[in-house]
PDB file of C-alpha atoms in Angstrom:
ATOM      1  CA  THR A 146       0.000   0.000   0.000  1.00 77.00           C
ATOM      2  CA  THR A 147       1.245   3.480  -0.800  1.00 86.00           C
ATOM      3  CA  SER A 148       0.260   6.937   0.395  1.00 86.00           C
ATOM      4  CA  LEU A 149       0.015  10.047  -1.731  1.00 89.00           C
ATOM      5  CA  SER A 150       3.280  11.896  -0.990  1.00 93.00           C
ATOM      6  CA  ASP A 151       3.866  14.021  -4.075  1.00 96.00           C
ATOM      7  CA  GLU A 152       4.833  17.542  -3.040  1.00 97.00           C
ATOM      8  CA  ARG A 153       2.573  18.952  -5.747  1.00 97.00           C
ATOM      9  CA  HIS A 154      -0.451  17.861  -3.716  1.00 97.00           C
ATOM     10  CA  LYS A 155       0.705  19.512  -0.488  1.00 96.00           C
ATOM     11  CA  GLU A 156       0.727  23.012   0.946  1.00 97.00           C
ATOM     12  CA  ASN A 157       1.651  24.644   4.250  1.00 97.00           C
ATOM     13  CA  ILE A 158       4.653  22.290   4.496  1.00 97.00           C
ATOM     14  CA  VAL A 159       6.630  22.737   7.730  1.00 97.00           C
ATOM     15  CA  PRO A 160       9.337  20.499   9.201  1.00 97.00           C
ATOM     16  CA  VAL A 161       8.553  18.259  12.161  1.00 97.00           C
ATOM     17  CA  THR A 162      10.259  19.662  15.261  1.00 97.00           C
ATOM     18  CA  ASP A 163      10.747  18.145  18.701  1.00 97.00           C
ATOM     19  CA  ALA A 164      10.312  14.703  17.165  1.00 98.00           C
ATOM     20  CA  LEU A 165      12.149  12.967  20.012  1.00 98.00           C
ATOM     21  CA  ASP A 166       9.743  14.483  22.525  1.00 98.00           C
ATOM     22  CA  ILE A 167       6.793  13.243  20.470  1.00 98.00           C
ATOM     23  CA  VAL A 168       8.220   9.735  20.154  1.00 98.00           C
ATOM     24  CA  ASP A 169       9.133   9.714  23.847  1.00 98.00           C
ATOM     25  CA  SER A 170       5.481  10.394  24.690  1.00 98.00           C
ATOM     26  CA  ILE A 171       4.145   7.469  22.651  1.00 98.00           C
ATOM     27  CA  ASN A 172       4.091   4.073  24.319  1.00 98.00           C
ATOM     28  CA  GLY A 173       4.636   0.926  22.309  1.00 98.00           C
ATOM     29  CA  VAL A 174       2.564  -1.906  23.768  1.00 98.00           C
ATOM     30  CA  PHE A 175       1.865  -5.596  23.364  1.00 98.00           C
ATOM     31  CA  TYR A 176      -1.832  -6.488  23.566  1.00 98.00           C
ATOM     32  CA  ASN A 177      -4.569  -8.955  22.704  1.00 98.00           C
ATOM     33  CA  LEU A 178      -7.718  -7.836  20.911  1.00 96.00           C
ATOM     34  CA  LYS A 179     -10.820  -8.824  22.880  1.00 96.00           C
ATOM     35  CA  LYS A 180     -12.251 -10.531  19.779  1.00 95.00           C
ATOM     36  CA  LEU A 181      -8.972 -12.443  19.171  1.00 96.00           C
ATOM     37  CA  PRO A 182      -7.681 -13.186  22.686  1.00 95.00           C
ATOM     38  CA  GLU A 183      -5.293 -15.910  21.494  1.00 97.00           C
ATOM     39  CA  LYS A 184      -3.391 -13.595  19.112  1.00 97.00           C
ATOM     40  CA  ARG A 185      -0.772 -11.290  20.608  1.00 97.00           C
ATOM     41  CA  SER A 186      -0.201  -8.028  18.754  1.00 97.00           C
ATOM     42  CA  VAL A 187       2.061  -5.019  19.066  1.00 98.00           C
ATOM     43  CA  GLY A 188       1.280  -1.371  18.435  1.00 98.00           C
ATOM     44  CA  VAL A 189       0.198   1.817  20.151  1.00 98.00           C
ATOM     45  CA  ILE A 190      -2.934   3.041  21.918  1.00 98.00           C
ATOM     46  CA  ALA A 191      -4.834   5.653  19.892  1.00 98.00           C
ATOM     47  CA  GLN A 192      -5.800   7.715  22.948  1.00 98.00           C
ATOM     48  CA  ASN A 193      -2.136   7.965  23.971  1.00 98.00           C
ATOM     49  CA  VAL A 194      -0.980   8.936  20.474  1.00 98.00           C
ATOM     50  CA  GLU A 195      -3.803  11.461  20.119  1.00 98.00           C
ATOM     51  CA  GLN A 196      -2.395  13.492  23.032  1.00 98.00           C
ATOM     52  CA  VAL A 197       0.853  14.251  21.163  1.00 98.00           C
ATOM     53  CA  LEU A 198       0.125  13.513  17.496  1.00 98.00           C
ATOM     54  CA  PRO A 199      -3.600  13.990  16.807  1.00 98.00           C
ATOM     55  CA  GLU A 200      -2.922  14.216  13.057  1.00 97.00           C
ATOM     56  CA  VAL A 201      -2.611  10.410  12.855  1.00 97.00           C
ATOM     57  CA  VAL A 202      -5.671   9.464  14.917  1.00 98.00           C
ATOM     58  CA  TYR A 203      -9.090   8.932  13.343  1.00 98.00           C
ATOM     59  CA  GLU A 204     -12.472   8.039  14.809  1.00 98.00           C
ATOM     60  CA  ALA A 205     -15.285   6.010  13.286  1.00 97.00           C
ATOM     61  CA  ASP A 206     -18.278   4.361  14.954  1.00 97.00           C
ATOM     62  CA  GLY A 207     -17.031   5.594  18.338  1.00 97.00           C
ATOM     63  CA  PHE A 208     -13.667   3.810  18.054  1.00 97.00           C
ATOM     64  CA  LYS A 209     -10.276   5.428  17.454  1.00 98.00           C
ATOM     65  CA  SER A 210      -7.673   4.141  15.010  1.00 98.00           C
ATOM     66  CA  VAL A 211      -4.114   5.145  14.140  1.00 98.00           C
ATOM     67  CA  ALA A 212      -2.675   5.683  10.673  1.00 96.00           C
ATOM     68  CA  TYR A 213       0.618   3.991  11.497  1.00 96.00           C
ATOM     69  CA  GLY A 214       2.267   4.959   8.212  1.00 94.00           C
ATOM     70  CA  ASN A 215       1.739   8.626   8.982  1.00 95.00           C
ATOM     71  CA  ILE A 216       3.999   8.325  12.033  1.00 97.00           C
ATOM     72  CA  VAL A 217       7.010   7.661   9.794  1.00 96.00           C
ATOM     73  CA  GLY A 218       7.797  11.354   9.244  1.00 97.00           C
ATOM     74  CA  VAL A 219       8.108  11.874  12.996  1.00 98.00           C
ATOM     75  CA  LEU A 220      10.294   8.779  13.361  1.00 98.00           C
ATOM     76  CA  VAL A 221      12.605   9.958  10.562  1.00 98.00           C
ATOM     77  CA  GLU A 222      13.080  13.331  12.241  1.00 98.00           C
ATOM     78  CA  ALA A 223      13.592  11.689  15.647  1.00 98.00           C
ATOM     79  CA  ILE A 224      16.412   9.559  14.208  1.00 98.00           C
ATOM     80  CA  LYS A 225      18.001  12.672  12.721  1.00 97.00           C
ATOM     81  CA  GLU A 226      17.758  14.446  16.094  1.00 97.00           C
ATOM     82  CA  LEU A 227      19.454  11.465  17.764  1.00 97.00           C
ATOM     83  CA  ARG A 228      22.191  11.443  15.129  1.00 96.00           C
ATOM     84  CA  LYS A 229      22.877  15.131  15.747  1.00 95.00           C
ATOM     85  CA  GLU A 230      23.047  14.539  19.499  1.00 94.00           C
ATOM     86  CA  ILE A 231      25.499  11.663  18.983  1.00 95.00           C
ATOM     87  CA  LYS A 232      27.675  13.773  16.666  1.00 94.00           C
ATOM     88  CA  ASP A 233      27.659  16.620  19.201  1.00 93.00           C
ATOM     89  CA  LEU A 234      28.632  14.232  21.999  1.00 94.00           C
ATOM     90  CA  LYS A 235      31.404  12.662  19.929  1.00 92.00           C
ATOM     91  CA  GLY A 236      32.713  16.116  19.071  1.00 89.00           C
ATOM     92  CA  GLY A 237      32.900  17.047  22.752  1.00 75.00           C
ATOM     93  CA  ILE A 238      34.933  13.941  23.609  1.00 74.00           C
ATOM     94  CA  GLN A 239      37.779  14.570  21.197  1.00 63.00           C
TER      95      GLN A 239
END
């Protein structure tokens, strides 16, 4: 599955900032769905994600869901923030 990502379809483009803080606020969890109690899954809780990243949470029929693919942009920026921190730390050691 792909998502429409062509820049020509987008406006008001701004970089993700404080990505590490966002990721730090999201809890990864293991769980069992009540309708499939024998199957263990892994993911996030929509209500938790909604507090820090409401752009990826949707509601239908009274239940919330998460567009997992839309979290990727935040994860990419969080990795870049970590890389910068590591480079800064390495530079201070020399």
